[in-house]
CSV table of C-alpha atoms in Angstrom, one decimal:
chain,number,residue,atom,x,y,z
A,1,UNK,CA,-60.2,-37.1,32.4
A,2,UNK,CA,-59.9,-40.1,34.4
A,3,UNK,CA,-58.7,-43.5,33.4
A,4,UNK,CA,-57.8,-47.2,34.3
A,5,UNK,CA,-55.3,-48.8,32.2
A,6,UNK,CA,-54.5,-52.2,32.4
A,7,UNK,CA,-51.2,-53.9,30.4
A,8,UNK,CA,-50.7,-57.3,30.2
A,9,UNK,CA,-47.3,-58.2,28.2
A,10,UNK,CA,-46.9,-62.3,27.7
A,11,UNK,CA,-44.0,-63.8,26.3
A,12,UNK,CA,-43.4,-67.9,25.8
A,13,UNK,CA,-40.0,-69.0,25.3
A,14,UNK,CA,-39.4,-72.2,22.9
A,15,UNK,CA,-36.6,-73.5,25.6
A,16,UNK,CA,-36.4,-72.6,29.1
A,17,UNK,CA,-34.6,-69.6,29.8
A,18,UNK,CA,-32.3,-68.5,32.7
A,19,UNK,CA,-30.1,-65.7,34.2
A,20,UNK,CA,-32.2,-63.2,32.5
A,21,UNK,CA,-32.1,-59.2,33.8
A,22,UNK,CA,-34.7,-56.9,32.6
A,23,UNK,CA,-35.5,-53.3,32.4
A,24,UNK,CA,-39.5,-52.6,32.0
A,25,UNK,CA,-40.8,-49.6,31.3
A,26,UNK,CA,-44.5,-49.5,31.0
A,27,UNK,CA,-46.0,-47.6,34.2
A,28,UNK,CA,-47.5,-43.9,33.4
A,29,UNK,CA,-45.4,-41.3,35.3
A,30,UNK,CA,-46.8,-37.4,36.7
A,31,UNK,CA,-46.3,-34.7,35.0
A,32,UNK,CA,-46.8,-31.4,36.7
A,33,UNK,CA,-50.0,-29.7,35.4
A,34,UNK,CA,-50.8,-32.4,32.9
A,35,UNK,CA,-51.2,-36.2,34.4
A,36,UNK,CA,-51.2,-37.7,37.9
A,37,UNK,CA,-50.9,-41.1,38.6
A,38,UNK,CA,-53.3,-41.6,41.2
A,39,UNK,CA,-52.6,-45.0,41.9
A,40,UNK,CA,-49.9,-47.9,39.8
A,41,UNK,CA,-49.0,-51.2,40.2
A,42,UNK,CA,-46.9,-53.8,38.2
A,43,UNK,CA,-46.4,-57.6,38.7
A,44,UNK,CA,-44.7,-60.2,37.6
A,45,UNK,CA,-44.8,-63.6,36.4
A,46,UNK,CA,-43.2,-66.1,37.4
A,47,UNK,CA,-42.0,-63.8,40.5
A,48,UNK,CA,-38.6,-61.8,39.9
A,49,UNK,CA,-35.5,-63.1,42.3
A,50,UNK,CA,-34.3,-59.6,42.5
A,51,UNK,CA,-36.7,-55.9,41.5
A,52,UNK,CA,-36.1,-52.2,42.4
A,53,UNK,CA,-37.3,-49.4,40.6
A,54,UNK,CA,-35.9,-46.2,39.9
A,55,UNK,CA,-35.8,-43.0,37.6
A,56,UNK,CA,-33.7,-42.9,34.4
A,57,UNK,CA,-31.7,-39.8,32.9
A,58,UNK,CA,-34.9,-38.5,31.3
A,59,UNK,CA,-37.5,-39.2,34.5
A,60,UNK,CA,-39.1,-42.3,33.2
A,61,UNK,CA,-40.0,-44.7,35.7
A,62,UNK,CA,-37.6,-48.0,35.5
A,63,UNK,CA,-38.0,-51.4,37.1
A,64,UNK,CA,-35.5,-54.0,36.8
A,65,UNK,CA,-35.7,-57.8,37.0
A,66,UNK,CA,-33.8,-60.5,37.3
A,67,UNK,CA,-34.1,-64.7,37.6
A,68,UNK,CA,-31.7,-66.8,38.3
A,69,UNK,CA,-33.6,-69.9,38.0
A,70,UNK,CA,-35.1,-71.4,34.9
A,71,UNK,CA,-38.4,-70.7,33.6
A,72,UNK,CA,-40.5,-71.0,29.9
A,73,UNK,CA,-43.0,-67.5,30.3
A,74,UNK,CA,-43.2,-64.1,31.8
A,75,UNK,CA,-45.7,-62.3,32.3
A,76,UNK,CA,-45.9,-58.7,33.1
A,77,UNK,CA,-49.0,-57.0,34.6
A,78,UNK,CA,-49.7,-53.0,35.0
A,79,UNK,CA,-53.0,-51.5,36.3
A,80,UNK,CA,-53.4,-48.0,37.2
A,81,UNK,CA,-55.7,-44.9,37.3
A,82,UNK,CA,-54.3,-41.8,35.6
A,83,UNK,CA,-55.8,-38.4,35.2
A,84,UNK,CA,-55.1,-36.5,32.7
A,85,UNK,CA,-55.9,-32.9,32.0
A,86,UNK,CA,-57.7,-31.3,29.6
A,87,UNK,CA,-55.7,-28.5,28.3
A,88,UNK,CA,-56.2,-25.6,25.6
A,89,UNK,CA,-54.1,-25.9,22.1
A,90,UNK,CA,-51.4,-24.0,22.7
A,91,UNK,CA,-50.7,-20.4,20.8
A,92,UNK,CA,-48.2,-20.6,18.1
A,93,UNK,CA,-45.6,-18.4,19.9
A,94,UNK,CA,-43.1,-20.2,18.5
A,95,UNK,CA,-40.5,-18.6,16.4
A,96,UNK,CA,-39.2,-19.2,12.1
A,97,UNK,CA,-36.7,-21.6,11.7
A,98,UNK,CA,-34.2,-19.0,12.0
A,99,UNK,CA,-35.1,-17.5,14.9
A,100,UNK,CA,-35.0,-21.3,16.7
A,101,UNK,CA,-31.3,-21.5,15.5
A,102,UNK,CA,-30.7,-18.3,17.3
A,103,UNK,CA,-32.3,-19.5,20.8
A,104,UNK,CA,-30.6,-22.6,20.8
A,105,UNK,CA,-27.4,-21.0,19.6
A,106,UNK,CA,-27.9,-19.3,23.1
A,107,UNK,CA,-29.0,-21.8,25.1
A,108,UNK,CA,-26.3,-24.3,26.6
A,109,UNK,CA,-28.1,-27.2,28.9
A,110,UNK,CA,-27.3,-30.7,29.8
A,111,UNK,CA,-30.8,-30.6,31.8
A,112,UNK,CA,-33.2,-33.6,30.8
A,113,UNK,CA,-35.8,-31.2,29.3
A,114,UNK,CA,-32.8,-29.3,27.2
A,115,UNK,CA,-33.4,-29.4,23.3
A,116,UNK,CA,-30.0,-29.7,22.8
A,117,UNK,CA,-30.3,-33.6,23.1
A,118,UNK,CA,-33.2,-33.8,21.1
A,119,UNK,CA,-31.0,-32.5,17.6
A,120,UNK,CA,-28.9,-35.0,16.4
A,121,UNK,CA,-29.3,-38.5,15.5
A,122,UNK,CA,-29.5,-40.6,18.1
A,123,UNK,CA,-29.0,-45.1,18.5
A,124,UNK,CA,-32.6,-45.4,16.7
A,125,UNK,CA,-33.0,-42.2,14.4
A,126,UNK,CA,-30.3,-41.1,11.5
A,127,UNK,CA,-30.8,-38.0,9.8
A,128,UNK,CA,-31.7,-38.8,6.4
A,129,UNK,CA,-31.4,-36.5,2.8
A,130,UNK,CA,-34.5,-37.9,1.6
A,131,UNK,CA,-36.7,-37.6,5.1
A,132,UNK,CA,-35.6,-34.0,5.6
A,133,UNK,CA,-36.3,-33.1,2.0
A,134,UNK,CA,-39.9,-34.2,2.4
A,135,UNK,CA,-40.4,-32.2,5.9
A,136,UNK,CA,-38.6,-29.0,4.1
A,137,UNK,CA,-41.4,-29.4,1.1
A,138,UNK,CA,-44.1,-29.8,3.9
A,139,UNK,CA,-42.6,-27.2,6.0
A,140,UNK,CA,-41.8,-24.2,3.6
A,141,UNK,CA,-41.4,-20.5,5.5
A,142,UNK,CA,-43.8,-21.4,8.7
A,143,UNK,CA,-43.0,-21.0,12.2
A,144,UNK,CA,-41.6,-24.3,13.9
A,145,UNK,CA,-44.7,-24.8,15.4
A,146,UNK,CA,-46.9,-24.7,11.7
A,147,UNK,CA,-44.1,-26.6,10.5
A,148,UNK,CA,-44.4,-29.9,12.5
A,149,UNK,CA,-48.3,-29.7,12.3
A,150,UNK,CA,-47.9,-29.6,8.3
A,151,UNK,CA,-45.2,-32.9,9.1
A,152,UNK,CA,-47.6,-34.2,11.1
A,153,UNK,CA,-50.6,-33.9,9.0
A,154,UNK,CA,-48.2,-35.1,6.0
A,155,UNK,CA,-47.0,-38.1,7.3
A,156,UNK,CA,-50.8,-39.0,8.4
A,157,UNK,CA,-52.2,-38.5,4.2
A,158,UNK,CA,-49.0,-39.9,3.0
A,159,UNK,CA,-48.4,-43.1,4.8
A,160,UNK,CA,-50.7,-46.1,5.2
A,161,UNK,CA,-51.2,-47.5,8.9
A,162,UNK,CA,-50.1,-51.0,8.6
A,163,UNK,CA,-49.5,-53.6,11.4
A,164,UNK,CA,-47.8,-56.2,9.1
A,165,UNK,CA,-45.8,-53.7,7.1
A,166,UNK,CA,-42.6,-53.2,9.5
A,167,UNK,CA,-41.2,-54.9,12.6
A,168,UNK,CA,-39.9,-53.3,16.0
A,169,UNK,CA,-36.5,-53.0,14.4
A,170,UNK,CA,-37.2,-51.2,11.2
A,171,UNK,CA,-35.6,-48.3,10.9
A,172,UNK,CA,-36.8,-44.4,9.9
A,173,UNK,CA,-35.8,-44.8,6.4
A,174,UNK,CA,-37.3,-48.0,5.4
A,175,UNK,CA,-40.4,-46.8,7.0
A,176,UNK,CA,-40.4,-43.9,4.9
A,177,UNK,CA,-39.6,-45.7,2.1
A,178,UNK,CA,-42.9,-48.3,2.5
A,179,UNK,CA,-44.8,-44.9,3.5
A,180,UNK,CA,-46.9,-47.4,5.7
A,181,UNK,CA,-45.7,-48.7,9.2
A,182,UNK,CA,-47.4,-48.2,13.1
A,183,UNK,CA,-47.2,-45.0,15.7
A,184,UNK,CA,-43.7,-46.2,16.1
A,185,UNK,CA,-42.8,-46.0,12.7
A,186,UNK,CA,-44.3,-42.7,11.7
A,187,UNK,CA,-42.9,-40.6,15.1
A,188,UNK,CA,-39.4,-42.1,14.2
A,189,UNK,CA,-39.9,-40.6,10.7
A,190,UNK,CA,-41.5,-37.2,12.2
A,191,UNK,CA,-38.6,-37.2,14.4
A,192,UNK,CA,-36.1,-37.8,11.8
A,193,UNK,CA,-37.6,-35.2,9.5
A,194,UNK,CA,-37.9,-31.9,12.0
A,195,UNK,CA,-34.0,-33.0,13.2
A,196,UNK,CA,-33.2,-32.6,9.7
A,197,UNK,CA,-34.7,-28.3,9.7
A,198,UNK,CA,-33.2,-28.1,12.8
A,199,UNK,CA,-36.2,-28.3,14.8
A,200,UNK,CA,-35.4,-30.4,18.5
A,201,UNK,CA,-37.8,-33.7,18.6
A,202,UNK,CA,-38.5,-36.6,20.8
A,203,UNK,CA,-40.3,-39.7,21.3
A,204,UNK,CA,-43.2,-40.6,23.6
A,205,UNK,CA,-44.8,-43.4,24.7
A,206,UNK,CA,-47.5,-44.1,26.5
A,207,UNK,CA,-51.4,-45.6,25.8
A,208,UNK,CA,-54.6,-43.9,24.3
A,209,UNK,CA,-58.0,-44.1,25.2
A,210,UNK,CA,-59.3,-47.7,23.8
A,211,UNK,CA,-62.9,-46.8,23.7
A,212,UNK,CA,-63.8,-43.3,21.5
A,213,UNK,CA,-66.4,-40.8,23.0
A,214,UNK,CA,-70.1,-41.7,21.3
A,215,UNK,CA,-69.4,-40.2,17.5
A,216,UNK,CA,-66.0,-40.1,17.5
A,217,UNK,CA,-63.8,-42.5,15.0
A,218,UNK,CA,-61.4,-44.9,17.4
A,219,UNK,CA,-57.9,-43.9,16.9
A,220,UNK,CA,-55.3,-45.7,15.2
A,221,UNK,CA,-53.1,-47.4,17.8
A,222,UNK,CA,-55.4,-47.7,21.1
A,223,UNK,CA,-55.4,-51.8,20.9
A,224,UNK,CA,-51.7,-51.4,22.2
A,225,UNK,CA,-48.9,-49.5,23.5
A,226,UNK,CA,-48.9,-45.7,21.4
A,227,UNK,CA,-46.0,-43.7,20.6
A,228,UNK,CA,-45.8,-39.9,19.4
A,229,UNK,CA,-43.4,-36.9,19.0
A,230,UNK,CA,-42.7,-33.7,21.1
A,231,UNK,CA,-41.5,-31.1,19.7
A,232,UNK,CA,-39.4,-27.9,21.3
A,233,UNK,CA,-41.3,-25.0,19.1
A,234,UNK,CA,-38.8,-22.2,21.5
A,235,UNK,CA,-38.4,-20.7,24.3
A,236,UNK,CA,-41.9,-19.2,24.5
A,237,UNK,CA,-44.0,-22.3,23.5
A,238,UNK,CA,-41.7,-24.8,24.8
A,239,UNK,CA,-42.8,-28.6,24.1
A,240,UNK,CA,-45.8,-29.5,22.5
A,241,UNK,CA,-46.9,-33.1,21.3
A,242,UNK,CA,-48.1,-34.6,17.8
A,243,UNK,CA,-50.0,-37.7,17.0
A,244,UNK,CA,-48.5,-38.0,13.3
A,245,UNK,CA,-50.1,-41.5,13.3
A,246,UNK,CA,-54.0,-39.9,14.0
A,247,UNK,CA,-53.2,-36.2,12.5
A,248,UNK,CA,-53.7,-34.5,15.8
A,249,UNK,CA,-51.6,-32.7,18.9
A,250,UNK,CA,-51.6,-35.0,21.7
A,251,UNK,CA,-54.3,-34.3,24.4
A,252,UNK,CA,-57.0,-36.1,26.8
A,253,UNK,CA,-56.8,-39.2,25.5
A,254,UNK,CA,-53.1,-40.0,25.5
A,255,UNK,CA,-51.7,-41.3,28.6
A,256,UNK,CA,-47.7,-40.8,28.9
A,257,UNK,CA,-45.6,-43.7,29.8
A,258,UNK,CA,-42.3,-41.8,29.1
A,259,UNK,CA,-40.2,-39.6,26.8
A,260,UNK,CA,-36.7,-40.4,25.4
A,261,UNK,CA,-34.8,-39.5,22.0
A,262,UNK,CA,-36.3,-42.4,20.6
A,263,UNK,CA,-37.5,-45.8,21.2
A,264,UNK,CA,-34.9,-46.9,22.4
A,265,UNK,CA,-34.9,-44.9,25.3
A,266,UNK,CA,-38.7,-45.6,26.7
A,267,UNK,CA,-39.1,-49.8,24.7
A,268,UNK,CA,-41.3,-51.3,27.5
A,269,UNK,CA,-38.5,-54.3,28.1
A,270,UNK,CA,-35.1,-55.0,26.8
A,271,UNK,CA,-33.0,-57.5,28.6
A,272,UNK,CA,-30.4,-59.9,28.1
A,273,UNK,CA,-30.7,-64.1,28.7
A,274,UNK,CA,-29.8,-67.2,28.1
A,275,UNK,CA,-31.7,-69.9,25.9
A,276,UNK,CA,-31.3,-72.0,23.0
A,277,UNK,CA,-34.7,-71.0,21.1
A,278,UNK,CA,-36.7,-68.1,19.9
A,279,UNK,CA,-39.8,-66.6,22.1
A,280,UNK,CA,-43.3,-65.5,20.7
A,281,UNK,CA,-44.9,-62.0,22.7
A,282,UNK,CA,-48.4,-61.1,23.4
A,283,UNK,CA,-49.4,-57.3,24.1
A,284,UNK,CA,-53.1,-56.5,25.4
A,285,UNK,CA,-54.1,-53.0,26.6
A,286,UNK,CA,-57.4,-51.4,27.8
A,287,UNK,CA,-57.7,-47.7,28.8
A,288,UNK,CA,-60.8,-47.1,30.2
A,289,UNK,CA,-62.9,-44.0,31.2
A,290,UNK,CA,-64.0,-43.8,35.1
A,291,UNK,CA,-67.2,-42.0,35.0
């Protein structure tokens, strides 16, 4: 599959702003044997004082920016072509929950791609008695692969996709709590739930396809930035991805921004400035087909 994707991220202060420093992370990065970025590109407006670009502990792409001057908007701009492969569902090789507690028992990395981050809580994600009693229930005696599908499909008929419902901040356990939320809000649950059995999981984000094939439903999420879980189902299976908020694994149409152990990790901008008022943002995305 090929695609053109195209970001635009507005944001109006109430006062001028100054001395602001950014980190931006919105461009799609390669990944060996699934997605190439074919071509990328990502502006800014009004122009930064000071940009570089570089790769963070966990190989997502990073751009920093930083004004020195005053201003009242920015504007940020990506456009890019992506392919993305069409892959197989993957075989559940993966093992019970007990046999997962033995290969990570004997396996001891600091590496990027090393489940052993991807088990505790982490600045976004608690552990939570309630969230981990509701993936056990779901869960039961299957393999960890069988188990985060069940999660998955679980957190799809339980909770109610709702844009007004929660705000960037909201936490894991208020979202489970309205059982209604966006993508970020039901992988943050997912996440906190297969932590809870044990099971190593992480956040993506990236973009879906904005226009469905002819007779498919659109999915939940395309009209903006998307964000879903991988999941480390052992050493034979390795990662695989879920869409808890559209009740499928990840495939074709999801482009990958980045992976962290939550949002927190891949947000498209955090920064720090100075200003006396508040700011309203803007998001707009189109993924596109190229026939």
């Amino acid at each position: 599959m090929l695609y053109d994707v195209r970001l635009e991220l507005h944001y109006d202060y109430k006062a001028s702003v100054h001395g602001d420093r950014h980190l931006v992370r919105v461009a799609p990065i390669s990944i060996p044997n699934v997605q190439r970025v074919i071509a990328s590109s990502l502006s800014f407006e009004p122009r930064p004082e000071q940009e570089t670009t570089f790769t963070d502990y966990f190989g997502n792409l990073v751009t920093t920016i930083a004004y020195g001057g005053r201003h009242d908007h920015l504007d940020v701009r990506l456009t890019a072509r992506v392919q993305v492969e069409e892959l197989a569902n993957p075989v559940d090789l993966s093992p019970t929950l007990d046999g997962l507690r033995a290969e990570l028992s004997a396996l001891w990395s600091v590496a990027p791609e090393s489940p052993q981050h991807f088990l505790s809580a982490s600045p976004r994600i608690p552990l939570d008695s309630d969230i981990t009693a509701y993936a056990r229930a779901l869960a039961g005696d299957r393999s960890v692969y069988a188990a985060a599908m069940a999660l998955c499909l679980g957190i799809h008929r339980d909770f109610r996709y709702d844009k007004d419902a929660t705000q960037v901040d909201t936490g894991p356990i208020e979202a489970f709590a309205l059982k209604r939320g966006v993508c970020q809000d039901f992988a943050h649950v997912m996440i906190a739930g297969l932590r809870g059995l044990g099971i190593p999981a992480g956040y993506v984000s990236g973009f879906l396809r904005t226009i469905p094939p002819k007779g498919k439903p659109r999915l939940e999420g395309a009209d903006a930035m998307h964000a879903w879980v991988r999941v480390w189902c052992g050493k034979h299976a390795g990662w695989v991805e879920f869409d808890p908020t559209n009740a499928m694994l990840a495939g074709p149409d999801h482009i990958t921004i980045g992976h962290g152990r939550d949002y927190s990790d891949i947000s498209p901008i955090v920064g720090v400035l100075r200003t006396s008022g508040s700011h309203t943002a803007k998001q707009s995305v189109d993924v596109a087909r190229v026939e």
